[in-house]
């Protein structure tokens, strides 16, 4: 991980030096901005979302899936249960600590997956559905203000902290200056190669009793594959349910029971 | 007229021995003929051997597949990924019609696909076994069935895990960096401390799943010997296949029983990639010493194997539970006359080998240690989980029982054919995952219901953010009931049921088939059969592409063709050289004789006589020395046929289709050699003959210089 | 006696690149059957050229060459070859025997080319001629085993074996010492007398010329004149039948 850190320093250093003087966010403001993004999406209680994923690839059939995402952010627990189409029913993922497990009821097997796992064979990642932990996982630097369509945005570069396993070590964010919402996100590999570009055109918020404030979630994410240029992925969060979940839900046994 | 020829022949014969040049030409012809006889016979023998290997292993004589396919079929794999083929429409009909074609003996349905086999690390695998045992025990207990055996299994696996934990704790204590790239963090240390305590294991059975979860998520990641393996397989009607292809032989285990799902590993891959690495390295060292005549002292690769075996003892240590560790220590101490208490140290000593002690250590390993170990990552009889990307885009996993390993006679050592496994057609179809009409409809409904709109990447920013409208909306809380989402129809197909199920030939044949091997009763009928099948396909609208085994074999076929091409090229070069040399020699001989030729012309010999004379001379030369050469060649072949030629490398092994080839000489080879040599000698004499013919009789009148 | 060779105003020119070398410049002569003719003249005077034309191994640039009543210019290559085989015998300055054939086979060779006689008849014919040239005991020898004079006698036998009407000999004695040369001329003369075969031979040697019935004198491609018959030297004993 030391190499990650070095590389991050190399990538981020010059960028930082090159940052324009005008309208720069102070380090404190920057920190605040990132923390706000995380905080808005945090859910104190349990969280359950019904999602739709559509993967388009050149010369191939679209892959369409529905899944339920379960989160218990306090324990950093996360589980996916695929519900549609029929052939995918009962498959799922379970994250415990640093382990991401995938399950296939057809063979009754659990497999260890990595942070880079393509969820259900699409170009979405675990982090697209999980709570936002940008402040914990990354160091941010400010790059300047610019226009994104009709919006004025802050451009930020985030690099992964040493010793933390993330799908992409470098992330660029375009954050709406007026509302503080992420509108565009680009992810880069260690080599500096651009891997994905994602757009967040719709943010929803929902009042949580346990949090005593709104929980924000992206209702729509459009991901464009920067390696296979003709591939794209659409993620829709169709609805969110904040009722508390069964205590033993985040276990292998629970997911296994769903298809038995 | 007879006299005419008599004198021609006489002159020819006499000329033969009158000129040194003729002797040179004669020797060239003799050596050439010998080379052609030997080379031709060898080439034929190799060709026959290789053809038999290929047609008898997977290809059959003819392959048919859908003409709508995007790619060309490559039975043994091509340069890149496996080709994408369209499915054959209505295989049963195709089979029925093809069987009516003359010389067609059998038609075997096939499909080629590949998949990645993931395997967790040693701890993951052991924990998975423990979890399985716990589940089986609990299920038995719940249903009131006797569970004593199962409980014992749980205890045995627990003992294994405890031993692994012990090893890991020792590692951590040695302050060595754990296999994972993270340094041993406090969390890991703490977890290790927890699971090394007596209370943890005493309490294990009270809440086994929580204990397992702790082990799986905190302890297993500390080891990083997880592995990935690409398997390529041919899905086929295994019964029909085994009957039709005589080169396939089961090495370990048994053939897949009739009508069952099952998998056979290629022996080559099984040894190369699935065997315990230490054991494989020992095998390689032994092979090097006994088969290739290498020495450890003199070969850097063997030295590397020795070093790796000394250093990488962990895969063995982690395999053993406490009891087995003690047994291993006792056995190895006895064999090595030592008194060591630390297994890794003892193993390192065992694997510290040189040319003197290697065979002894090899024996100790296989006799004393191997019975305590799992020598192969996948055992015969195990359930193999194969996970593949299906044609519909979704990932599909299938459990398939490994019945054994097999090899193709003559292709045992070929990395090209040695990595293709055999799978039943039903499992193949599950993994191939053709998008059925039903499923297509289901996806269409889902897509429509989502209300998703496509946004092209080029104008995504303008379309999504150009308007500047509000990005944020207030959501209404929904209530999500996953039970309602799940159709409930989907109950896990019990893999045990699938394994036990016997499929009828009808079920096996009626479904997706990508290509089919056509086996003929007479290989010589290949061209007619291809023609007949092509015509049949056109007439019956079967939409088939029909290819000979050479075309369909992909890389392997190209390899054989290239090899033959090179051999023929070499032969051609020999001939070109021979033609040039003979031509030059004959030119010299002719120029030396202009006086004689002119005299003959002056005395009254016609031009035709001169041409006949020169040609006849080389012809006689050719026949005489050609016969000598052919006889020598036949003698060489007789010797080779008796003793055989051993393959001196793996590449040669492939060409020989086995460890030794016993080439035989056909009458055809001799006749061909004769014809070739006569043609060559005549062709190379045409120009000299023309020159000789043009010699003017006036030459005779000119005084000899 | 009829004429066997009739030459009328023959011109022969050789082309050496752009240079035209006139070898014969309007030669006319007549040879009758049974004559023993010598062509004399200095080196380069055109003797060989003239013999080539008579022997049908070459064709004239202009003029008419008739051999055995046939105009050689009208014949095809093939026909000229047949004419040589059947009507003309050749004796060469350097003997020109086929080295790989025996004495017998060398003599038999023209008969084989003709292909008219059976083996036994051929043998009789060949042996009879070898007898006449005094070499029957050398039939199985190779030319390389014979002396120059013996070789030329073999050549004489070969020239006569087909019983040609005309024998041409271009300096037959030039490669022989004078005694041996004398021998050969005697042999030829004897055969001429016995068989009536016409002989035309060229030579520089006055002694050799003296055996001829008539001598045509050539100089610079032109006939200077014909001298009458000269007294023949006695025929050597060993050449007599
Ligand atoms: N093939 C040829 N090409 C060119 N010129 C030739 C050729 N043969 C002969 N000549 C020339 O023709 C002329 C006559 O030559 P020819 O050989 O007939 O003379 P010759 O009387 O036979 O001489 P010698 O006594 O030296 O044999 C000479 O000038 C000679 O150089
Ligand atoms: Mg001359």
PDB file of C-alpha atoms in Angstrom, chain C residues 34-190:
ATOM      1  CA  UNK C  34      36.316 -43.435-108.266  1.00  0.00           C
ATOM      2  CA  UNK C  35      38.656 -40.478-108.318  1.00  0.00           C
ATOM      3  CA  UNK C  36      41.325 -40.012-105.669  1.00  0.00           C
ATOM      4  CA  UNK C  37      41.510 -36.276-105.365  1.00  0.00           C
ATOM      5  CA  UNK C  38      43.674 -34.067-103.251  1.00  0.00           C
ATOM      6  CA  UNK C  39      42.919 -30.472-102.368  1.00  0.00           C
ATOM      7  CA  UNK C  40      46.014 -28.511-101.761  1.00  0.00           C
ATOM      8  CA  UNK C  41      46.694 -24.997-100.681  1.00  0.00           C
ATOM      9  CA  UNK C  42      48.247 -22.900 -97.983  1.00  0.00           C
ATOM     10  CA  UNK C  43      46.731 -22.540 -94.554  1.00  0.00           C
ATOM     11  CA  UNK C  44      43.558 -20.455 -94.643  1.00  0.00           C
ATOM     12  CA  UNK C  45      43.072 -21.009 -98.337  1.00  0.00           C
ATOM     13  CA  UNK C  46      39.645 -22.639 -97.752  1.00  0.00           C
ATOM     14  CA  UNK C  47      40.338 -26.362 -97.922  1.00  0.00           C
ATOM     15  CA  UNK C  48      38.344 -27.269 -94.823  1.00  0.00           C
ATOM     16  CA  UNK C  49      35.579 -24.937 -95.845  1.00  0.00           C
ATOM     17  CA  UNK C  50      35.312 -26.623 -99.205  1.00  0.00           C
ATOM     18  CA  UNK C  51      35.261 -30.090 -97.627  1.00  0.00           C
ATOM     19  CA  UNK C  52      32.565 -28.947 -95.176  1.00  0.00           C
ATOM     20  CA  UNK C  53      30.388 -27.908 -98.075  1.00  0.00           C
ATOM     21  CA  UNK C  54      30.963 -31.146 -99.936  1.00  0.00           C
ATOM     22  CA  UNK C  55      30.388 -33.111 -96.742  1.00  0.00           C
ATOM     23  CA  UNK C  56      27.048 -31.359 -96.176  1.00  0.00           C
ATOM     24  CA  UNK C  57      28.015 -30.276 -92.684  1.00  0.00           C
ATOM     25  CA  UNK C  58      27.778 -26.666 -93.786  1.00  0.00           C
ATOM     26  CA  UNK C  59      25.947 -24.749 -96.475  1.00  0.00           C
ATOM     27  CA  UNK C  60      27.244 -22.330 -99.073  1.00  0.00           C
ATOM     28  CA  UNK C  61      26.495 -18.620 -99.012  1.00  0.00           C
ATOM     29  CA  UNK C  62      25.796 -18.799-102.735  1.00  0.00           C
ATOM     30  CA  UNK C  63      26.474 -21.098-105.634  1.00  0.00           C
ATOM     31  CA  UNK C  64      25.498 -24.671-106.055  1.00  0.00           C
ATOM     32  CA  UNK C  65      26.817 -27.767-104.336  1.00  0.00           C
ATOM     33  CA  UNK C  66      25.647 -31.100-105.705  1.00  0.00           C
ATOM     34  CA  UNK C  67      26.593 -34.340-103.975  1.00  0.00           C
ATOM     35  CA  UNK C  68      25.547 -37.682-105.441  1.00  0.00           C
ATOM     36  CA  UNK C  69      23.295 -35.789-107.771  1.00  0.00           C
ATOM     37  CA  UNK C  70      21.445 -33.852-105.048  1.00  0.00           C
ATOM     38  CA  UNK C  71      21.526 -30.119-104.564  1.00  0.00           C
ATOM     39  CA  UNK C  72      22.487 -29.820-100.884  1.00  0.00           C
ATOM     40  CA  UNK C  73      20.906 -26.379-100.540  1.00  0.00           C
ATOM     41  CA  UNK C  74      17.455 -27.841-101.125  1.00  0.00           C
ATOM     42  CA  UNK C  75      17.824 -30.493 -98.456  1.00  0.00           C
ATOM     43  CA  UNK C  76      16.586 -30.206 -94.896  1.00  0.00           C
ATOM     44  CA  UNK C  77      18.942 -30.611 -91.979  1.00  0.00           C
ATOM     45  CA  UNK C  78      17.545 -34.089 -91.482  1.00  0.00           C
ATOM     46  CA  UNK C  79      18.004 -35.045 -95.090  1.00  0.00           C
ATOM     47  CA  UNK C  80      21.549 -33.734 -95.141  1.00  0.00           C
ATOM     48  CA  UNK C  81      22.293 -35.853 -92.077  1.00  0.00           C
ATOM     49  CA  UNK C  82      20.872 -38.910 -93.829  1.00  0.00           C
ATOM     50  CA  UNK C  83      22.904 -38.067 -96.887  1.00  0.00           C
ATOM     51  CA  UNK C  84      26.047 -37.944 -94.772  1.00  0.00           C
ATOM     52  CA  UNK C  85      25.198 -41.216 -93.120  1.00  0.00           C
ATOM     53  CA  UNK C  86      24.504 -43.126 -96.270  1.00  0.00           C
ATOM     54  CA  UNK C  87      26.739 -41.584 -98.942  1.00  0.00           C
ATOM     55  CA  UNK C  88      29.668 -39.903 -97.271  1.00  0.00           C
ATOM     56  CA  UNK C  89      32.408 -41.204 -95.028  1.00  0.00           C
ATOM     57  CA  UNK C  90      34.553 -38.863 -92.920  1.00  0.00           C
ATOM     58  CA  UNK C  91      38.130 -39.080 -91.838  1.00  0.00           C
ATOM     59  CA  UNK C  92      39.246 -36.334 -89.525  1.00  0.00           C
ATOM     60  CA  UNK C  93      42.560 -34.768 -88.826  1.00  0.00           C
ATOM     61  CA  UNK C  94      42.355 -35.642 -85.138  1.00  0.00           C
ATOM     62  CA  UNK C  95      40.710 -39.046 -85.716  1.00  0.00           C
ATOM     63  CA  UNK C  96      37.601 -38.197 -83.627  1.00  0.00           C
ATOM     64  CA  UNK C  97      36.905 -41.674 -82.346  1.00  0.00           C
ATOM     65  CA  UNK C  98      34.332 -42.030 -79.577  1.00  0.00           C
ATOM     66  CA  UNK C  99      36.522 -42.555 -76.575  1.00  0.00           C
ATOM     67  CA  UNK C 100      34.061 -44.642 -74.591  1.00  0.00           C
ATOM     68  CA  UNK C 101      33.455 -47.142 -77.407  1.00  0.00           C
ATOM     69  CA  UNK C 102      35.743 -49.962 -78.429  1.00  0.00           C
ATOM     70  CA  UNK C 103      37.402 -50.108 -81.783  1.00  0.00           C
ATOM     71  CA  UNK C 104      34.729 -52.499 -82.970  1.00  0.00           C
ATOM     72  CA  UNK C 105      31.899 -50.296 -81.692  1.00  0.00           C
ATOM     73  CA  UNK C 106      33.392 -47.193 -83.218  1.00  0.00           C
ATOM     74  CA  UNK C 107      33.383 -48.849 -86.574  1.00  0.00           C
ATOM     75  CA  UNK C 108      29.968 -50.340 -86.031  1.00  0.00           C
ATOM     76  CA  UNK C 109      28.470 -47.002 -84.997  1.00  0.00           C
ATOM     77  CA  UNK C 110      27.398 -45.751 -88.472  1.00  0.00           C
ATOM     78  CA  UNK C 111      25.825 -49.127 -89.177  1.00  0.00           C
ATOM     79  CA  UNK C 112      23.844 -48.873 -85.994  1.00  0.00           C
ATOM     80  CA  UNK C 113      22.707 -45.408 -86.997  1.00  0.00           C
ATOM     81  CA  UNK C 114      21.568 -46.810 -90.312  1.00  0.00           C
ATOM     82  CA  UNK C 115      19.873 -49.673 -88.543  1.00  0.00           C
ATOM     83  CA  UNK C 116      19.633 -51.789 -91.664  1.00  0.00           C
ATOM     84  CA  UNK C 117      21.827 -54.732 -90.872  1.00  0.00           C
ATOM     85  CA  UNK C 118      21.305 -57.482 -88.350  1.00  0.00           C
ATOM     86  CA  UNK C 119      23.868 -57.886 -85.609  1.00  0.00           C
ATOM     87  CA  UNK C 120      25.598 -60.815 -87.298  1.00  0.00           C
ATOM     88  CA  UNK C 121      25.856 -59.017 -90.636  1.00  0.00           C
ATOM     89  CA  UNK C 122      27.124 -55.941 -88.883  1.00  0.00           C
ATOM     90  CA  UNK C 123      29.763 -57.968 -87.172  1.00  0.00           C
ATOM     91  CA  UNK C 124      30.889 -59.543 -90.440  1.00  0.00           C
ATOM     92  CA  UNK C 125      31.018 -56.151 -92.126  1.00  0.00           C
ATOM     93  CA  UNK C 126      32.920 -54.511 -89.299  1.00  0.00           C
ATOM     94  CA  UNK C 127      35.398 -57.360 -88.957  1.00  0.00           C
ATOM     95  CA  UNK C 128      36.007 -57.414 -92.676  1.00  0.00           C
ATOM     96  CA  UNK C 129      36.869 -53.721 -92.643  1.00  0.00           C
ATOM     97  CA  UNK C 130      39.049 -54.025 -89.542  1.00  0.00           C
ATOM     98  CA  UNK C 131      40.777 -56.836 -91.388  1.00  0.00           C
ATOM     99  CA  UNK C 132      41.348 -54.590 -94.356  1.00  0.00           C
ATOM    100  CA  UNK C 133      42.897 -51.889 -92.191  1.00  0.00           C
ATOM    101  CA  UNK C 134      44.879 -54.555 -90.368  1.00  0.00           C
ATOM    102  CA  UNK C 135      43.310 -54.092 -86.928  1.00  0.00           C
ATOM    103  CA  UNK C 136      41.059 -57.131 -86.513  1.00  0.00           C
ATOM    104  CA  UNK C 137      43.105 -58.200 -83.512  1.00  0.00           C
ATOM    105  CA  UNK C 138      42.417 -54.859 -81.826  1.00  0.00           C
ATOM    106  CA  UNK C 139      38.643 -54.979 -82.118  1.00  0.00           C
ATOM    107  CA  UNK C 140      38.073 -54.975 -78.370  1.00  0.00           C
ATOM    108  CA  UNK C 141      40.551 -52.212 -77.598  1.00  0.00           C
ATOM    109  CA  UNK C 142      39.653 -48.742 -76.633  1.00  0.00           C
ATOM    110  CA  UNK C 143      40.929 -45.907 -78.893  1.00  0.00           C
ATOM    111  CA  UNK C 144      43.114 -44.663 -76.064  1.00  0.00           C
ATOM    112  CA  UNK C 145      45.017 -47.927 -76.218  1.00  0.00           C
ATOM    113  CA  UNK C 146      46.027 -47.400 -79.850  1.00  0.00           C
ATOM    114  CA  UNK C 147      48.736 -45.381 -81.539  1.00  0.00           C
ATOM    115  CA  UNK C 148      47.876 -42.389 -83.716  1.00  0.00           C
ATOM    116  CA  UNK C 149      48.268 -44.323 -86.935  1.00  0.00           C
ATOM    117  CA  UNK C 150      46.145 -47.183 -85.635  1.00  0.00           C
ATOM    118  CA  UNK C 151      43.455 -44.750 -84.568  1.00  0.00           C
ATOM    119  CA  UNK C 152      43.391 -43.157 -87.984  1.00  0.00           C
ATOM    120  CA  UNK C 153      43.043 -46.578 -89.510  1.00  0.00           C
ATOM    121  CA  UNK C 154      40.079 -47.233 -87.299  1.00  0.00           C
ATOM    122  CA  UNK C 155      38.697 -43.952 -88.555  1.00  0.00           C
ATOM    123  CA  UNK C 156      39.244 -45.095 -92.100  1.00  0.00           C
ATOM    124  CA  UNK C 157      37.398 -48.303 -91.353  1.00  0.00           C
ATOM    125  CA  UNK C 158      34.553 -46.333 -89.800  1.00  0.00           C
ATOM    126  CA  UNK C 159      34.368 -44.048 -92.821  1.00  0.00           C
ATOM    127  CA  UNK C 160      34.095 -47.008 -95.150  1.00  0.00           C
ATOM    128  CA  UNK C 161      31.917 -49.384 -93.176  1.00  0.00           C
ATOM    129  CA  UNK C 162      28.700 -48.114 -94.692  1.00  0.00           C
ATOM    130  CA  UNK C 163      30.219 -48.501 -98.137  1.00  0.00           C
ATOM    131  CA  UNK C 164      29.831 -44.804 -98.997  1.00  0.00           C
ATOM    132  CA  UNK C 165      30.357 -43.540-102.476  1.00  0.00           C
ATOM    133  CA  UNK C 166      32.453 -40.672-101.234  1.00  0.00           C
ATOM    134  CA  UNK C 167      35.015 -40.352 -98.444  1.00  0.00           C
ATOM    135  CA  UNK C 168      36.197 -36.955 -97.279  1.00  0.00           C
ATOM    136  CA  UNK C 169      39.387 -36.604 -95.321  1.00  0.00           C
ATOM    137  CA  UNK C 170      40.560 -33.278 -93.988  1.00  0.00           C
ATOM    138  CA  UNK C 171      44.301 -33.452 -93.511  1.00  0.00           C
ATOM    139  CA  UNK C 172      44.224 -37.099 -92.452  1.00  0.00           C
ATOM    140  CA  UNK C 173      47.945 -37.245 -91.969  1.00  0.00           C
ATOM    141  CA  UNK C 174      48.582 -33.921 -90.284  1.00  0.00           C
ATOM    142  CA  UNK C 175      48.691 -35.453 -86.826  1.00  0.00           C
ATOM    143  CA  UNK C 176      50.875 -38.372 -87.863  1.00  0.00           C
ATOM    144  CA  UNK C 177      54.577 -38.741 -88.522  1.00  0.00           C
ATOM    145  CA  UNK C 178      55.376 -38.970 -92.181  1.00  0.00           C
ATOM    146  CA  UNK C 179      55.853 -42.730 -92.304  1.00  0.00           C
ATOM    147  CA  UNK C 180      52.548 -43.405 -90.628  1.00  0.00           C
ATOM    148  CA  UNK C 181      50.900 -40.739 -92.761  1.00  0.00           C
ATOM    149  CA  UNK C 182      52.274 -42.447 -95.789  1.00  0.00           C
ATOM    150  CA  UNK C 183      50.747 -45.657 -94.536  1.00  0.00           C
ATOM    151  CA  UNK C 184      47.310 -44.133 -94.226  1.00  0.00           C
ATOM    152  CA  UNK C 185      47.439 -42.655 -97.695  1.00  0.00           C
ATOM    153  CA  UNK C 186      48.471 -46.010 -99.044  1.00  0.00           C
ATOM    154  CA  UNK C 187      45.561 -47.603 -97.280  1.00  0.00           C
ATOM    155  CA  UNK C 188      43.136 -45.087 -98.660  1.00  0.00           C
ATOM    156  CA  UNK C 189      44.557 -45.466-102.118  1.00  0.00           C
ATOM    157  CA  UNK C 190      44.285 -49.226-101.895  1.00  0.00           C
TER     158      UNK C 190
END
